PDB file of C-alpha atoms in Angstrom:
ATOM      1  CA  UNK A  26       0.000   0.000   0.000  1.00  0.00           C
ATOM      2  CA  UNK A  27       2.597   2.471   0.724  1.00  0.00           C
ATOM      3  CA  UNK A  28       4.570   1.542  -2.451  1.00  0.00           C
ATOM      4  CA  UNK A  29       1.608   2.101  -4.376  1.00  0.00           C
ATOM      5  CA  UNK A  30       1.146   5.611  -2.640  1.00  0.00           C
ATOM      6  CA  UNK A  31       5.063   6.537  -3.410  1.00  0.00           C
ATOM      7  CA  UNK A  32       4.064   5.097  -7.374  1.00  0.00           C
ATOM      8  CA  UNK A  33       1.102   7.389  -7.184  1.00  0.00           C
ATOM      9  CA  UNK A  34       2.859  10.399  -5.530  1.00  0.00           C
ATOM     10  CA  UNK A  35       6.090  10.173  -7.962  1.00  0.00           C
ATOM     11  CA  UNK A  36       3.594  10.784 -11.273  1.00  0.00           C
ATOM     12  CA  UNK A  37       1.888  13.487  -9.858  1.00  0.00           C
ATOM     13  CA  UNK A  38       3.238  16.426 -12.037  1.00  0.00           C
ATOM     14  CA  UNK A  39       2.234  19.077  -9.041  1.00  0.00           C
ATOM     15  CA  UNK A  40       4.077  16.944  -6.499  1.00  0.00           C
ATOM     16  CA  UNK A  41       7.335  17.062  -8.355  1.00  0.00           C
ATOM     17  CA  UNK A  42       8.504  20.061  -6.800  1.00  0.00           C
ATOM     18  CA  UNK A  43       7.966  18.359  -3.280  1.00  0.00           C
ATOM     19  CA  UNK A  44       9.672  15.327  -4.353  1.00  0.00           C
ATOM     20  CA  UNK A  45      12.855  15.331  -1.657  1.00  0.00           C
ATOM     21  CA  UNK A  46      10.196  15.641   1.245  1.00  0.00           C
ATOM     22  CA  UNK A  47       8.645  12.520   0.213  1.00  0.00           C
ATOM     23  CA  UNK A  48      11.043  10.779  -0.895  1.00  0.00           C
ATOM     24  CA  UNK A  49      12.924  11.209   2.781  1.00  0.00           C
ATOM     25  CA  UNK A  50       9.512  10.328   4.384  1.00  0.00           C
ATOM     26  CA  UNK A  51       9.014   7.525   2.587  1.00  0.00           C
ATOM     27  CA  UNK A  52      12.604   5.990   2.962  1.00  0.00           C
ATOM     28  CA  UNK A  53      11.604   7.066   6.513  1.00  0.00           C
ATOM     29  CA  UNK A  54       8.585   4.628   6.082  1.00  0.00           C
ATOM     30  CA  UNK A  55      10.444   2.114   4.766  1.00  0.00           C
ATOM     31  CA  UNK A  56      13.034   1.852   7.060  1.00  0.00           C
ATOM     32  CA  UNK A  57      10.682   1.606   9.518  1.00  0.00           C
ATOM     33  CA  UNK A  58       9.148  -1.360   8.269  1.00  0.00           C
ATOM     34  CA  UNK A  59      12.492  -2.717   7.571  1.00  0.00           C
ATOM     35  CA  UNK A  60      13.520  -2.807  11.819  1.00  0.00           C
ATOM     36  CA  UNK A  61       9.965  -3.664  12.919  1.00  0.00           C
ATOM     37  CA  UNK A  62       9.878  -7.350  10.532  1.00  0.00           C
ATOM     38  CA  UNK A  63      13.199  -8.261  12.789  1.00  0.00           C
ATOM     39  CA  UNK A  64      11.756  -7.232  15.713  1.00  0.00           C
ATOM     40  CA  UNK A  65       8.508  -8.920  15.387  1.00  0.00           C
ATOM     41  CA  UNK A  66       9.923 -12.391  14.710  1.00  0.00           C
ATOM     42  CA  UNK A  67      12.188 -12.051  17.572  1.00  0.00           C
ATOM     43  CA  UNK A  68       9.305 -11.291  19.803  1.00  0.00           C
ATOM     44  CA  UNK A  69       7.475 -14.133  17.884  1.00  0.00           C
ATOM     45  CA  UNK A  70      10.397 -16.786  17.571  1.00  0.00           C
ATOM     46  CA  UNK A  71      11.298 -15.899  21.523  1.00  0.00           C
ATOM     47  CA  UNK A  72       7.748 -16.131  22.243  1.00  0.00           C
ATOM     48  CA  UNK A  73       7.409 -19.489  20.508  1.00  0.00           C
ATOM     49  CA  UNK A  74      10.188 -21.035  20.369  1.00  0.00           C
ATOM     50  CA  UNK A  75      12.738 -19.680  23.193  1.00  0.00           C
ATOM     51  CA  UNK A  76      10.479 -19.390  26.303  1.00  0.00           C
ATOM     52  CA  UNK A  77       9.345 -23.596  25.729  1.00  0.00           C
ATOM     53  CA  UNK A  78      13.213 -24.206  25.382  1.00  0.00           C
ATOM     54  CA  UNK A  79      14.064 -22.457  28.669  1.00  0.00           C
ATOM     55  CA  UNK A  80      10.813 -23.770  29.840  1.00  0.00           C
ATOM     56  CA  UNK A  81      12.064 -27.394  29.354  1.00  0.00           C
ATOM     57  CA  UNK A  82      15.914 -26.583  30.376  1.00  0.00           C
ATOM     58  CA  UNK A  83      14.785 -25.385  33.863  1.00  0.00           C
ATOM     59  CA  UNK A  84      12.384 -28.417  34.428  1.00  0.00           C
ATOM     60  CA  UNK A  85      14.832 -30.575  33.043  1.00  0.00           C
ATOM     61  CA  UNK A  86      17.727 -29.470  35.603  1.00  0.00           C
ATOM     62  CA  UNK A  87      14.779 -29.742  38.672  1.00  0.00           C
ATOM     63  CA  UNK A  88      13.737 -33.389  37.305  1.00  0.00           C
ATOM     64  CA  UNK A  89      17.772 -34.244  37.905  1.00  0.00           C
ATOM     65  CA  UNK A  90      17.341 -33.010  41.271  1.00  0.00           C
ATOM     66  CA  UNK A  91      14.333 -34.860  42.161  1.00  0.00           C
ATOM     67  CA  UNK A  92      12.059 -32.129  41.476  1.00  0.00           C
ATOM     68  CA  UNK A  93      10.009 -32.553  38.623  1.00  0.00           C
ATOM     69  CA  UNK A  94       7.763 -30.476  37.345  1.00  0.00           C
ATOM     70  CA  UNK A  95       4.939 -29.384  34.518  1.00  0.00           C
ATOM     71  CA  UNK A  96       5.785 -27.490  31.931  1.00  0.00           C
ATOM     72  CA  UNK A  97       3.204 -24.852  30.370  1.00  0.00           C
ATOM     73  CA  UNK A  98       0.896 -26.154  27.922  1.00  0.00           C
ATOM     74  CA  UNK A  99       2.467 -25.698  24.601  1.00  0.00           C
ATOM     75  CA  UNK A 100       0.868 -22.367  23.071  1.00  0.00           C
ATOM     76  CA  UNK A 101       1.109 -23.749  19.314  1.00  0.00           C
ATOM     77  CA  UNK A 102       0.615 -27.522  17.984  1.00  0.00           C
ATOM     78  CA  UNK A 103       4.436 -28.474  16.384  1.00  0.00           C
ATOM     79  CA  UNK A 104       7.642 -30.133  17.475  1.00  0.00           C
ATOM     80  CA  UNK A 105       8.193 -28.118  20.388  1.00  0.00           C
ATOM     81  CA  UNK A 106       5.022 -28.432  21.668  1.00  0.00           C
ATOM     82  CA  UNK A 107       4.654 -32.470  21.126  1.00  0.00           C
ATOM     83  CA  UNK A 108       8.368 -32.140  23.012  1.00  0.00           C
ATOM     84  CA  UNK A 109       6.834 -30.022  26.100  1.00  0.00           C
ATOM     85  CA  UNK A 110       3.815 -32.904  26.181  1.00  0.00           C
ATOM     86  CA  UNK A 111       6.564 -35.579  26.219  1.00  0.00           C
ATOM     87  CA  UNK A 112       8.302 -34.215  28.922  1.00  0.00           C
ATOM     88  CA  UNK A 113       5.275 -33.632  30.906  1.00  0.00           C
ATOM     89  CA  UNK A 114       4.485 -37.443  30.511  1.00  0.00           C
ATOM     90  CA  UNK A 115       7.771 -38.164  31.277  1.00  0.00           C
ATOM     91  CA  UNK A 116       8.058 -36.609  34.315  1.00  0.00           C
ATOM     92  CA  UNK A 117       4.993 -37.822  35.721  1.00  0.00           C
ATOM     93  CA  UNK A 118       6.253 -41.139  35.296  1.00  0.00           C
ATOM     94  CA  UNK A 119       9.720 -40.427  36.727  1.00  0.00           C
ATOM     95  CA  UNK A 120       7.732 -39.408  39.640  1.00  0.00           C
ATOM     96  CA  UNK A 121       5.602 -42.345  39.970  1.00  0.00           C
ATOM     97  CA  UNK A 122       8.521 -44.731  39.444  1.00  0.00           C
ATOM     98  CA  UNK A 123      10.490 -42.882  42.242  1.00  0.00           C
ATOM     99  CA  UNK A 124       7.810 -42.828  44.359  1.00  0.00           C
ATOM    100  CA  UNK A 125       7.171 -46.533  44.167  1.00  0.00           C
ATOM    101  CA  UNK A 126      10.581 -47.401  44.431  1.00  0.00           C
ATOM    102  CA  UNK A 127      11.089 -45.539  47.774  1.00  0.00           C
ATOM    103  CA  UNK A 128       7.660 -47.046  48.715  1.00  0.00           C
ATOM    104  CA  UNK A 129       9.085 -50.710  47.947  1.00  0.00           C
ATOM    105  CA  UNK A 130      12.972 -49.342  49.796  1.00  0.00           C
ATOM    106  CA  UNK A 131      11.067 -49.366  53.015  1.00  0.00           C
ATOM    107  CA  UNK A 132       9.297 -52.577  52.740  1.00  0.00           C
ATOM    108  CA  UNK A 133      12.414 -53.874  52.149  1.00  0.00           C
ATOM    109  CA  UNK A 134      13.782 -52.351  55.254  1.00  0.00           C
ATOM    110  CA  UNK A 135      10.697 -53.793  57.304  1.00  0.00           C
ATOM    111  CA  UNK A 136      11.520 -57.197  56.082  1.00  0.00           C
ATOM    112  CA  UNK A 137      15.325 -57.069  56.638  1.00  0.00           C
ATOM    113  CA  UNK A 138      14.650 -56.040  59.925  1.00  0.00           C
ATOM    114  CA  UNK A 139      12.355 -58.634  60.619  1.00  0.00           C
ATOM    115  CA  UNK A 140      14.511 -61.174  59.089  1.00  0.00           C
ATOM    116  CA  UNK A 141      17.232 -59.747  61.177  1.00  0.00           C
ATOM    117  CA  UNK A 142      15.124 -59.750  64.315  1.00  0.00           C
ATOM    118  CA  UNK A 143      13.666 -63.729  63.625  1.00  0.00           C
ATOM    119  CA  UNK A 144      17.644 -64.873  63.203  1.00  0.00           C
ATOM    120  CA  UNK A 145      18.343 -62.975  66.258  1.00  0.00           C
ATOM    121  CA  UNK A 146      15.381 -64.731  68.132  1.00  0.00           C
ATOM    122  CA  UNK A 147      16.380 -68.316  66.465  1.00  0.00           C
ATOM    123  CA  UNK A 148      19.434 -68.203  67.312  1.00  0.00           C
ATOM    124  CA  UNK A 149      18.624 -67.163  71.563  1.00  0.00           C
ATOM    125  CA  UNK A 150      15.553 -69.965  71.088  1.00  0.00           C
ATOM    126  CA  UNK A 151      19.204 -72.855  69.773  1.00  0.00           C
ATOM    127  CA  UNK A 152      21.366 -71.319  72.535  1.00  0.00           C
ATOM    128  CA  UNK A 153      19.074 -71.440  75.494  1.00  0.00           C
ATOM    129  CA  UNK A 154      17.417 -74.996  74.467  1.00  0.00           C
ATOM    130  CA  UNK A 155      21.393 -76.006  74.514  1.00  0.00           C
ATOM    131  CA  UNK A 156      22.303 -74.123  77.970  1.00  0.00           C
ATOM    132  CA  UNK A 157      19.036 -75.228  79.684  1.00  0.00           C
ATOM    133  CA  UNK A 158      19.628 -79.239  78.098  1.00  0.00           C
ATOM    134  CA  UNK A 159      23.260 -79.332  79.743  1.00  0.00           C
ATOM    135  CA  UNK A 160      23.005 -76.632  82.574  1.00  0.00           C
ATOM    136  CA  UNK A 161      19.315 -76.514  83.641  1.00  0.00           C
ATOM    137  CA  UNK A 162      19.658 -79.124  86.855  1.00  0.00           C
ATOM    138  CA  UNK A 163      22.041 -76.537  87.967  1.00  0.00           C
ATOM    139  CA  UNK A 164      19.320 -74.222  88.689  1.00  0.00           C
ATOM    140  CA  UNK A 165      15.704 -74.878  90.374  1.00  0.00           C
ATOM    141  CA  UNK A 166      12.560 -75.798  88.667  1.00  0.00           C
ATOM    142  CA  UNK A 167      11.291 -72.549  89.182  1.00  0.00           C
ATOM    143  CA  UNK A 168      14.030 -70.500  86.859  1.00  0.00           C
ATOM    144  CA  UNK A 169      13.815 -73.672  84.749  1.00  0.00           C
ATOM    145  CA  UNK A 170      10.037 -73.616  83.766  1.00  0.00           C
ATOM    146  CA  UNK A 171      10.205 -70.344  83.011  1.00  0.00           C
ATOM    147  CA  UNK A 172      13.256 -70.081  80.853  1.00  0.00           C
ATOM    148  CA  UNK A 173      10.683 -73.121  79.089  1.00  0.00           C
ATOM    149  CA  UNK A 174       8.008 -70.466  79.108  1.00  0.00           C
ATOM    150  CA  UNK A 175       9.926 -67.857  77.544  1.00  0.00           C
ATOM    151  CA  UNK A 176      11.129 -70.229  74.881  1.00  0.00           C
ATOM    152  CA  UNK A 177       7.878 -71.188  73.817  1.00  0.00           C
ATOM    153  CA  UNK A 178       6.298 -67.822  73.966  1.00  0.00           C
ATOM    154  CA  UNK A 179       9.368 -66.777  71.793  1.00  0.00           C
ATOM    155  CA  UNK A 180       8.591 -69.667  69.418  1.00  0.00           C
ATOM    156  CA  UNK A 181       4.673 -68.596  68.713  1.00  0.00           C
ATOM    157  CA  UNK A 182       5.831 -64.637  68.350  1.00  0.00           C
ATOM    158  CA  UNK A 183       8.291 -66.230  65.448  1.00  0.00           C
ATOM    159  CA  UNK A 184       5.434 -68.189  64.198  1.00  0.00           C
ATOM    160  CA  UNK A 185       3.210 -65.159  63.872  1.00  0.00           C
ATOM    161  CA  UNK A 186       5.780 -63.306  62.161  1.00  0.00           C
ATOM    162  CA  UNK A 187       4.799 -59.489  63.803  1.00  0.00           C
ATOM    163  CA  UNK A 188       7.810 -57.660  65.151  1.00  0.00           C
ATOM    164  CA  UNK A 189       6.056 -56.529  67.985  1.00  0.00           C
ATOM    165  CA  UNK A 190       5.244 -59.329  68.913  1.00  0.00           C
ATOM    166  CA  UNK A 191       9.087 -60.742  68.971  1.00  0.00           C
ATOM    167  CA  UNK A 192      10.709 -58.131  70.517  1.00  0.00           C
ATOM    168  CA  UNK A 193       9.250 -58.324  74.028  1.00  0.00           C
ATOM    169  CA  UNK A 194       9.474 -62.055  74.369  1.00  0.00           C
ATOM    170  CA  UNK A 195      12.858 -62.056  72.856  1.00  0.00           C
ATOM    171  CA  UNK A 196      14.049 -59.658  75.641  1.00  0.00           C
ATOM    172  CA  UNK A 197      12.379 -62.009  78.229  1.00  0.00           C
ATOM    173  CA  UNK A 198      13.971 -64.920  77.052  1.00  0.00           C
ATOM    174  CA  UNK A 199      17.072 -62.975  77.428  1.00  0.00           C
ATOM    175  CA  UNK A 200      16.313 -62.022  80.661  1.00  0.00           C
ATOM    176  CA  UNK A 201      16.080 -65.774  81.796  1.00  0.00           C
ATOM    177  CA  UNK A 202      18.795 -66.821  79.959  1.00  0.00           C
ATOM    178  CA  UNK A 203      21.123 -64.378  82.222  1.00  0.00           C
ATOM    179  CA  UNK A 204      19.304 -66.149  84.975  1.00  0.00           C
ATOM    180  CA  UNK A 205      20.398 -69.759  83.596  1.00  0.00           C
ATOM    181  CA  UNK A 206      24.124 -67.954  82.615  1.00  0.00           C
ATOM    182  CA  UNK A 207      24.374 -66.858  86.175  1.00  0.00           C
ATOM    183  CA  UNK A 208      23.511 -70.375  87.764  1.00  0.00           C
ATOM    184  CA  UNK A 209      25.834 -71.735  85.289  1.00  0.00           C
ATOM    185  CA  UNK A 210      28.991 -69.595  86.758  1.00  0.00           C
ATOM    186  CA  UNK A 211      28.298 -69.843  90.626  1.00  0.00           C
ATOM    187  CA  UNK A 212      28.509 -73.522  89.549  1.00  0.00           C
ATOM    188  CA  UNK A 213      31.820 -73.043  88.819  1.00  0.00           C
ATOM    189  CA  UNK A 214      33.272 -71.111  91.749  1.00  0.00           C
TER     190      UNK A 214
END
């Protein structure tokens, strides 16, 4: 449109004598147009293009520090955009997987305790069976029963598995087994 002004301006006979004004106006005009098309497409690439990039950089650093996050919906429907969706999927399975692998870290914990704790007991239930077979008329029936007691309570708390359960019978049989250790070395003096 402005061209076609400047075409229609340059033929008009009674506009020749104004001819440098226009001609500085309309190199004016076009130099105008010729910084705002840069300017516009960087507003529109950054806009576009940049601020998804950064966008996905940022979240991308947080998701290797165990922060993931959502990215803004993609504004337009191309590669960048189908990349922003993929991430976002991605990350919300990251932080599913993570969260079921800690989940499944503890259990193992619980169990490896418990396992600890049931080898533990096992091995006081073997001892004491032993000490009380070879030592236990070295003590009276009394100390002896219940050192039996505590061996079968701490047999059925195995049985059932439940760590609260073992670890109070476990300390009692203990207990009695320091009884049955103590018999055993006045027995010897």
């Amino acid at each position: 449109m402005l061209l076609m002004l400047m075409v229609a301006v340059s033929f008009d006979y009674r506009v020749k004598q104004k001819m440098p004004e226009l001609r500085l106006v309309s190199i004016g005009l076009i130099g105008l147009i010729a910084a705002w098309i840069p300017i516009s497409f960087y507003f529109r690439v950054r806009r576009r293009v940049l601020t998804p990039l950064r966008d996905l950089r940022q979240k991308l650093q947080r998701a290797c520090t165990d922060q993931p996050g959502r990215l803004r919906a993609p504004l337009v429907k191309d590669e960048i955009g189908e990349l922003v969706v993929s991430y976002n999927q991605l990350a919300a399975e990251l932080w599913t997987e993570r969260e079921e692998c800690r989940r499944y870290e503890r259990e193992r914990m619980l169990q490896s305790n418990l396992i600890a704790l049931g080898l533990q007991a096992d091995g006081l239930v073997h001892s004491a069976e032993k000490s009380l077979a070879e030592h236990g008329d070295k003590v009276d029936s009394g100390t002896r029963d219940a050192i039996q007691r505590d061996i079968d309570a701490l047999k059925e708390a195995l049985a059932t598995g439940e760590k609260s359960a073992i670890e109070p019978k476990l300390e009692a049989l203990t207990q009695s087994s320091m009884k049955l250790g103590e018999a055993m070395y006045k027995a010897q003096q």
